[in-house]
Amino acid sequence: MSRTAEVSLIMTVLNEESGIVEFLDSIASQSVIPAEIVIVDGGSRDGTVNALRSWARPVGCSLVVEVLAGAGISQGRNRAIELASHARVLVADGGTTLDGRWVEHMLAAFPDDGSTAVVGGFFRPTGDSVVERAIAFAVTPMLDEIEPEHFLPSSRSLGFSRDAWSRAGGYPEWLDYCEDLVFDLRMKKLGVPFRFAPEAIVTWAARPSVRGFMKQYYRYARGDGKASLWAKRHAARYGAYVGGAGLFAFGFVTPWSWLVMVLGFAAYQRKFFRRVWRRRAEIPMPIRTLALVPVVVVSGDIAKMAGYPAGLIWRAKHGRTRADY
């Protein structure tokens, strides 16, 4: 028998008809059911809203659905939290599913004395096709790669108090991507303690094509540029690719330089291959999936190198500063 907990689960959705029923089913199957679910729809043109409103919610669980056409992710989340009734809030994303004890593990990570905290859950990649699995498995870190003291949780699997959200000024509505990282950084700056809940797992699937993946990573990197995040990381990427291209362009390619570039590229790719290899038991065709890893990594890097300067240009035009967080 599931029990109900005094917590609000919020999310914002847009055209999630294909996956929303599976997500709702994963809520109904929780060992601990949230007493309230608040969902803001950004103006879906498919059957998302009908699916939400026709859902037979569990006993003791209320459901609030509001349509806010044109709302971005941050605006939708902020509105959902405004509508929420409880002091503690859990956040998930459309297109995901929750492990059966996700709510239970998230709540267990909060301080027993009811004080303010941020709880970050973890993620498990999945996918129906070889491309989806190659993308999701390559880009999703393994648990042993996470350093809890430095972990900035995604709002795919996140919990916090309404007090922390209010003090941080909510999700930044001027950002369309990377908004959850800026929100995290604001709360860290305020001194809100962060706790990692590795057993609170959300399952997610990647984009179904490399083109879709590149579009997504372009937007992520543009968000980094808008928020002025990870400048050194992006600079290192430009340096590596521009340096390699320069060697070819100016004819400085020798057997030794070839060897250095091959070894350097292999070292760079190692962690991505390692992630896929360690998950090989979950992959019907591991060799084909492994073969796609370099395509995934290089495609993602190209998208990031295109997106980051676009974000910096936007930032310069809008006069944003690091004081934003």
CSV table of C-alpha atoms in Angstrom, one decimal:
chain,number,residue,atom,x,y,z
A,1,MET,CA,0.0,0.0,0.0
A,2,SER,CA,1.3,3.4,-0.9
A,3,ARG,CA,1.2,6.3,1.6
A,4,THR,CA,0.7,10.0,0.8
A,5,ALA,CA,3.2,12.6,1.7
A,6,GLU,CA,2.7,16.3,2.2
A,7,VAL,CA,4.8,17.4,-0.8
A,8,SER,CA,4.0,19.1,-4.1
A,9,LEU,CA,5.3,17.5,-7.4
A,10,ILE,CA,5.5,20.2,-10.1
A,11,MET,CA,6.4,20.2,-13.7
A,12,THR,CA,5.9,22.1,-16.9
A,13,VAL,CA,5.0,20.4,-20.2
A,14,LEU,CA,4.6,21.1,-23.9
A,15,ASN,CA,3.4,18.6,-26.5
A,16,GLU,CA,4.2,15.6,-24.3
A,17,GLU,CA,1.2,13.4,-25.4
A,18,SER,CA,3.5,10.5,-26.5
A,19,GLY,CA,5.1,10.1,-23.0
A,20,ILE,CA,2.8,11.8,-20.5
A,21,VAL,CA,0.7,8.7,-19.7
A,22,GLU,CA,3.8,6.6,-18.9
A,23,PHE,CA,5.0,9.5,-16.6
A,24,LEU,CA,1.6,9.6,-14.9
A,25,ASP,CA,1.6,5.8,-14.4
A,26,SER,CA,5.0,6.1,-12.8
A,27,ILE,CA,3.6,8.6,-10.3
A,28,ALA,CA,0.7,6.2,-9.5
A,29,SER,CA,3.1,3.4,-8.9
A,30,GLN,CA,5.2,5.3,-6.3
A,31,SER,CA,5.7,3.8,-2.8
A,32,VAL,CA,5.0,7.3,-1.5
A,33,ILE,CA,2.4,9.4,-3.4
A,34,PRO,CA,2.8,13.2,-3.5
A,35,ALA,CA,-0.3,14.8,-1.9
A,36,GLU,CA,-0.4,17.3,-4.8
A,37,ILE,CA,0.7,17.4,-8.4
A,38,VAL,CA,0.8,20.8,-10.2
A,39,ILE,CA,1.4,20.9,-13.9
A,40,VAL,CA,1.6,24.0,-16.1
A,41,ASP,CA,1.2,23.4,-19.8
A,42,GLY,CA,2.9,25.9,-22.2
A,43,GLY,CA,0.2,25.7,-24.8
A,44,SER,CA,0.3,22.1,-26.2
A,45,ARG,CA,-1.3,21.5,-29.5
A,46,ASP,CA,-1.6,17.7,-29.1
A,47,GLY,CA,-3.5,15.7,-26.5
A,48,THR,CA,-1.3,16.5,-23.5
A,49,VAL,CA,-3.9,18.5,-21.6
A,50,ASN,CA,-6.7,16.1,-22.2
A,51,ALA,CA,-4.5,13.2,-21.0
A,52,LEU,CA,-3.7,15.1,-17.9
A,53,ARG,CA,-7.2,16.1,-17.1
A,54,SER,CA,-8.6,12.6,-17.7
A,55,TRP,CA,-6.0,10.9,-15.6
A,56,ALA,CA,-7.4,8.8,-12.7
A,57,ARG,CA,-5.2,10.1,-10.0
A,58,PRO,CA,-4.4,8.1,-6.9
A,59,VAL,CA,-6.6,8.4,-3.8
A,60,GLY,CA,-5.4,11.3,-1.6
A,61,CYS,CA,-3.6,13.0,-4.5
A,62,SER,CA,-4.9,16.3,-5.9
A,63,LEU,CA,-4.1,17.4,-9.5
A,64,VAL,CA,-3.9,21.0,-10.7
A,65,VAL,CA,-3.5,21.6,-14.4
A,66,GLU,CA,-3.1,25.2,-15.8
A,67,VAL,CA,-2.6,26.2,-19.4
A,68,LEU,CA,-0.3,29.1,-19.8
A,69,ALA,CA,0.2,29.5,-23.5
A,70,GLY,CA,3.6,30.6,-24.5
A,71,ALA,CA,5.2,30.1,-21.1
A,72,GLY,CA,8.8,29.0,-21.1
A,73,ILE,CA,10.2,26.4,-18.8
A,74,SER,CA,11.2,28.8,-16.1
A,75,GLN,CA,7.9,30.7,-16.2
A,76,GLY,CA,6.0,27.5,-16.2
A,77,ARG,CA,7.9,26.1,-13.2
A,78,ASN,CA,7.6,29.3,-11.2
A,79,ARG,CA,3.9,29.4,-11.9
A,80,ALA,CA,3.5,25.8,-10.8
A,81,ILE,CA,5.3,26.5,-7.5
A,82,GLU,CA,3.1,29.6,-6.9
A,83,LEU,CA,0.1,27.3,-7.2
A,84,ALA,CA,1.6,24.6,-5.0
A,85,SER,CA,0.3,24.2,-1.4
A,86,HIS,CA,3.1,22.5,0.4
A,87,ALA,CA,6.4,23.7,1.9
A,88,ARG,CA,8.5,21.1,0.0
A,89,VAL,CA,8.5,20.8,-3.7
A,90,LEU,CA,9.7,18.1,-6.1
A,91,VAL,CA,10.4,18.8,-9.7
A,92,ALA,CA,10.5,16.4,-12.7
A,93,ASP,CA,10.4,16.8,-16.5
A,94,GLY,CA,8.1,15.7,-19.2
A,95,GLY,CA,9.4,12.8,-21.2
A,96,THR,CA,10.7,11.0,-18.1
A,97,THR,CA,9.5,8.2,-15.8
A,98,LEU,CA,10.1,7.9,-12.1
A,99,ASP,CA,11.5,4.8,-10.4
A,100,GLY,CA,9.0,3.4,-8.0
A,101,ARG,CA,10.6,4.8,-4.9
A,102,TRP,CA,11.7,8.2,-6.3
A,103,VAL,CA,9.5,10.3,-4.1
A,104,GLU,CA,10.4,8.2,-1.1
A,105,HIS,CA,14.1,8.5,-1.6
A,106,MET,CA,13.9,12.3,-2.4
A,107,LEU,CA,12.0,13.0,0.8
A,108,ALA,CA,14.3,10.8,2.8
A,109,ALA,CA,17.2,13.1,1.8
A,110,PHE,CA,15.7,16.2,3.3
A,111,PRO,CA,16.8,17.2,6.8
A,112,ASP,CA,14.7,15.6,9.5
A,113,ASP,CA,14.2,18.9,11.3
A,114,GLY,CA,12.4,20.5,8.4
A,115,SER,CA,15.1,23.0,7.6
A,116,THR,CA,15.8,24.3,4.1
A,117,ALA,CA,17.7,22.2,1.7
A,118,VAL,CA,18.1,21.2,-2.0
A,119,VAL,CA,18.0,17.6,-2.9
A,120,GLY,CA,19.3,16.3,-6.2
A,121,GLY,CA,18.3,12.9,-7.6
A,122,PHE,CA,20.0,10.8,-10.2
A,123,PHE,CA,19.3,9.7,-13.8
A,124,ARG,CA,19.2,6.5,-15.8
A,125,PRO,CA,19.4,6.7,-19.6
A,126,THR,CA,17.3,4.5,-21.9
A,127,GLY,CA,16.3,4.5,-25.5
A,128,ASP,CA,14.5,2.4,-28.1
A,129,SER,CA,16.9,2.8,-31.0
A,130,VAL,CA,20.6,2.4,-31.4
A,131,VAL,CA,21.0,6.2,-31.9
A,132,GLU,CA,18.9,7.0,-28.8
A,133,ARG,CA,20.9,4.7,-26.7
A,134,ALA,CA,24.3,5.9,-28.1
A,135,ILE,CA,23.4,9.5,-27.2
A,136,ALA,CA,21.8,8.9,-23.8
A,137,PHE,CA,24.4,6.3,-22.6
A,138,ALA,CA,27.4,8.4,-23.8
A,139,VAL,CA,26.3,11.7,-22.3
A,140,THR,CA,24.9,10.5,-19.0
A,141,PRO,CA,27.5,10.2,-16.2
A,142,MET,CA,27.9,7.1,-14.2
A,143,LEU,CA,27.3,7.3,-10.4
A,144,ASP,CA,31.0,7.0,-9.6
A,145,GLU,CA,31.7,10.1,-11.7
A,146,ILE,CA,29.5,12.3,-9.4
A,147,GLU,CA,31.1,14.4,-6.7
A,148,PRO,CA,28.2,15.1,-4.4
A,149,GLU,CA,29.7,18.3,-3.0
A,150,HIS,CA,30.0,19.8,-6.5
A,151,PHE,CA,26.9,18.3,-8.1
A,152,LEU,CA,24.5,20.8,-9.6
A,153,PRO,CA,21.3,18.8,-10.0
A,154,SER,CA,19.1,19.0,-13.1
A,155,SER,CA,15.4,19.9,-12.6
A,156,ARG,CA,14.7,16.5,-14.2
A,157,SER,CA,15.1,15.1,-10.6
A,158,LEU,CA,15.2,17.9,-8.0
A,159,GLY,CA,13.6,18.8,-4.6
A,160,PHE,CA,13.8,22.0,-2.5
A,161,SER,CA,11.7,24.0,-0.1
A,162,ARG,CA,9.5,26.9,-1.2
A,163,ASP,CA,11.6,29.1,1.1
A,164,ALA,CA,14.8,28.3,-0.9
A,165,TRP,CA,13.0,28.9,-4.2
A,166,SER,CA,11.6,32.3,-2.9
A,167,ARG,CA,15.0,33.4,-1.6
A,168,ALA,CA,16.7,32.5,-4.9
A,169,GLY,CA,14.1,34.6,-6.8
A,170,GLY,CA,12.7,31.5,-8.5
A,171,TYR,CA,13.8,30.1,-11.8
A,172,PRO,CA,15.4,32.8,-14.1
A,173,GLU,CA,12.7,33.6,-16.6
A,174,TRP,CA,15.2,35.4,-18.9
A,175,LEU,CA,16.8,32.1,-19.7
A,176,ASP,CA,15.3,29.5,-22.0
A,177,TYR,CA,18.0,26.8,-21.4
A,178,CYS,CA,20.4,26.2,-18.5
A,179,GLU,CA,17.8,27.9,-16.2
A,180,ASP,CA,18.1,25.1,-13.6
A,181,LEU,CA,21.9,25.5,-13.3
A,182,VAL,CA,21.5,29.2,-12.7
A,183,PHE,CA,18.8,28.4,-10.1
A,184,ASP,CA,21.2,26.0,-8.4
A,185,LEU,CA,24.0,28.5,-8.4
A,186,ARG,CA,21.7,31.1,-6.8
A,187,MET,CA,20.8,28.8,-4.0
A,188,LYS,CA,24.4,27.8,-3.5
A,189,LYS,CA,25.3,31.5,-3.3
A,190,LEU,CA,22.7,31.8,-0.6
A,191,GLY,CA,24.3,29.0,1.4
A,192,VAL,CA,21.4,26.6,1.0
A,193,PRO,CA,22.7,23.1,1.8
A,194,PHE,CA,22.7,20.6,-1.1
A,195,ARG,CA,22.1,16.9,-0.6
A,196,PHE,CA,22.6,14.1,-3.2
A,197,ALA,CA,20.0,11.2,-3.4
A,198,PRO,CA,21.6,8.7,-5.7
A,199,GLU,CA,18.8,6.2,-5.3
A,200,ALA,CA,16.1,8.7,-6.4
A,201,ILE,CA,16.3,7.8,-10.1
A,202,VAL,CA,14.5,9.3,-13.1
A,203,THR,CA,14.7,7.4,-16.4
A,204,TRP,CA,15.1,9.6,-19.5
A,205,ALA,CA,15.4,9.0,-23.3
A,206,ALA,CA,17.6,11.1,-25.7
A,207,ARG,CA,16.6,12.7,-28.9
A,208,PRO,CA,15.8,10.1,-31.6
A,209,SER,CA,18.3,11.5,-34.1
A,210,VAL,CA,21.8,13.0,-34.2
A,211,ARG,CA,20.2,16.1,-35.8
A,212,GLY,CA,17.8,16.5,-32.9
A,213,PHE,CA,20.6,15.9,-30.4
A,214,MET,CA,22.7,18.7,-32.1
A,215,LYS,CA,19.8,21.1,-31.9
A,216,GLN,CA,19.3,20.4,-28.2
A,217,TYR,CA,23.1,20.8,-27.5
A,218,TYR,CA,23.2,24.0,-29.5
A,219,ARG,CA,20.5,25.4,-27.2
A,220,TYR,CA,22.2,24.2,-24.1
A,221,ALA,CA,25.5,25.9,-25.2
A,222,ARG,CA,23.6,29.0,-26.1
A,223,GLY,CA,22.1,29.0,-22.6
A,224,ASP,CA,25.7,28.6,-21.2
A,225,GLY,CA,26.7,31.7,-23.2
A,226,LYS,CA,23.6,33.7,-22.1
A,227,ALA,CA,24.4,32.9,-18.5
A,228,SER,CA,28.2,33.1,-18.9
A,229,LEU,CA,28.7,29.6,-17.6
A,230,TRP,CA,31.7,27.3,-18.1
A,231,ALA,CA,33.9,29.7,-20.1
A,232,LYS,CA,37.1,27.7,-19.5
A,233,ARG,CA,35.4,24.5,-20.6
A,234,HIS,CA,34.2,26.0,-23.8
A,235,ALA,CA,37.5,27.7,-24.4
A,236,ALA,CA,39.3,24.4,-24.1
A,237,ARG,CA,37.0,22.8,-26.6
A,238,TYR,CA,37.6,25.6,-29.2
A,239,GLY,CA,41.4,25.3,-28.5
A,240,ALA,CA,41.5,21.6,-29.2
A,241,TYR,CA,39.5,21.7,-32.4
A,242,VAL,CA,41.0,24.9,-33.8
A,243,GLY,CA,44.5,23.6,-33.0
A,244,GLY,CA,43.9,20.3,-34.8
A,245,ALA,CA,42.4,22.1,-37.8
A,246,GLY,CA,45.3,24.5,-37.9
A,247,LEU,CA,47.8,21.7,-38.1
A,248,PHE,CA,46.0,20.4,-41.2
A,249,ALA,CA,45.4,23.8,-42.8
A,250,PHE,CA,49.1,24.8,-42.6
A,251,GLY,CA,50.6,21.5,-43.5
A,252,PHE,CA,52.2,20.7,-40.1
A,253,VAL,CA,50.9,17.2,-40.0
A,254,THR,CA,53.7,14.7,-39.5
A,255,PRO,CA,53.6,11.0,-38.3
A,256,TRP,CA,54.3,12.3,-34.8
A,257,SER,CA,51.6,14.9,-34.8
A,258,TRP,CA,49.2,12.3,-36.2
A,259,LEU,CA,50.0,10.1,-33.3
A,260,VAL,CA,49.6,12.9,-30.7
A,261,MET,CA,46.2,13.8,-32.2
A,262,VAL,CA,45.0,10.2,-32.3
A,263,LEU,CA,46.1,9.6,-28.7
A,264,GLY,CA,44.6,12.9,-27.6
A,265,PHE,CA,41.3,12.2,-29.3
A,266,ALA,CA,41.2,8.7,-27.8
A,267,ALA,CA,41.9,10.0,-24.3
A,268,TYR,CA,39.1,12.6,-24.7
A,269,GLN,CA,36.6,9.9,-25.9
A,270,ARG,CA,37.6,7.4,-23.2
A,271,LYS,CA,35.0,8.4,-20.7
A,272,PHE,CA,32.2,8.3,-23.2
A,273,PHE,CA,33.2,4.8,-24.4
A,274,ARG,CA,33.5,3.8,-20.8
A,275,ARG,CA,30.0,4.8,-20.0
A,276,VAL,CA,28.5,2.9,-22.9
A,277,TRP,CA,30.7,-0.2,-22.2
A,278,ARG,CA,29.7,-0.3,-18.6
A,279,ARG,CA,26.1,-0.3,-19.5
A,280,ARG,CA,26.5,-2.9,-22.2
A,281,ALA,CA,24.2,-5.4,-20.4
A,282,GLU,CA,21.3,-2.9,-21.1
A,283,ILE,CA,22.1,-2.7,-24.8
A,284,PRO,CA,20.8,-5.2,-27.4
A,285,MET,CA,23.6,-4.2,-29.9
A,286,PRO,CA,26.5,-2.9,-27.9
A,287,ILE,CA,29.1,-2.9,-30.7
A,288,ARG,CA,26.9,-0.7,-33.0
A,289,THR,CA,26.2,1.6,-30.1
A,290,LEU,CA,29.9,1.9,-29.3
A,291,ALA,CA,30.6,2.6,-32.9
A,292,LEU,CA,28.3,5.7,-32.8
A,293,VAL,CA,30.1,7.2,-29.7
A,294,PRO,CA,32.6,9.3,-31.7
A,295,VAL,CA,29.8,10.6,-33.9
A,296,VAL,CA,27.8,11.6,-30.8
A,297,VAL,CA,30.7,13.3,-29.1
A,298,VAL,CA,31.9,15.3,-32.2
A,299,SER,CA,28.4,16.3,-33.2
A,300,GLY,CA,27.7,17.5,-29.7
A,301,ASP,CA,31.0,19.5,-29.7
A,302,ILE,CA,30.1,21.1,-33.0
A,303,ALA,CA,26.7,22.1,-31.7
A,304,LYS,CA,28.2,23.5,-28.5
A,305,MET,CA,30.8,25.5,-30.5
A,306,ALA,CA,28.0,27.1,-32.6
A,307,GLY,CA,25.7,27.7,-29.7
A,308,TYR,CA,28.0,29.3,-27.1
A,309,PRO,CA,29.0,32.4,-29.1
A,310,ALA,CA,25.3,32.9,-30.0
A,311,GLY,CA,24.6,33.1,-26.3
A,312,LEU,CA,27.4,35.5,-25.6
A,313,ILE,CA,26.1,37.8,-28.4
A,314,TRP,CA,22.7,37.7,-26.8
A,315,ARG,CA,24.2,38.4,-23.4
A,316,ALA,CA,26.1,41.5,-24.7
A,317,LYS,CA,23.0,42.9,-26.4
A,318,HIS,CA,20.9,42.5,-23.3
A,319,GLY,CA,23.5,43.8,-20.8
A,320,ARG,CA,23.5,40.8,-18.5
A,321,THR,CA,26.2,40.4,-15.8
A,322,ARG,CA,27.4,37.7,-13.4
A,323,ALA,CA,25.2,39.5,-10.8
A,324,ASP,CA,22.3,37.7,-12.4
A,325,TYR,CA,23.2,34.8,-10.0
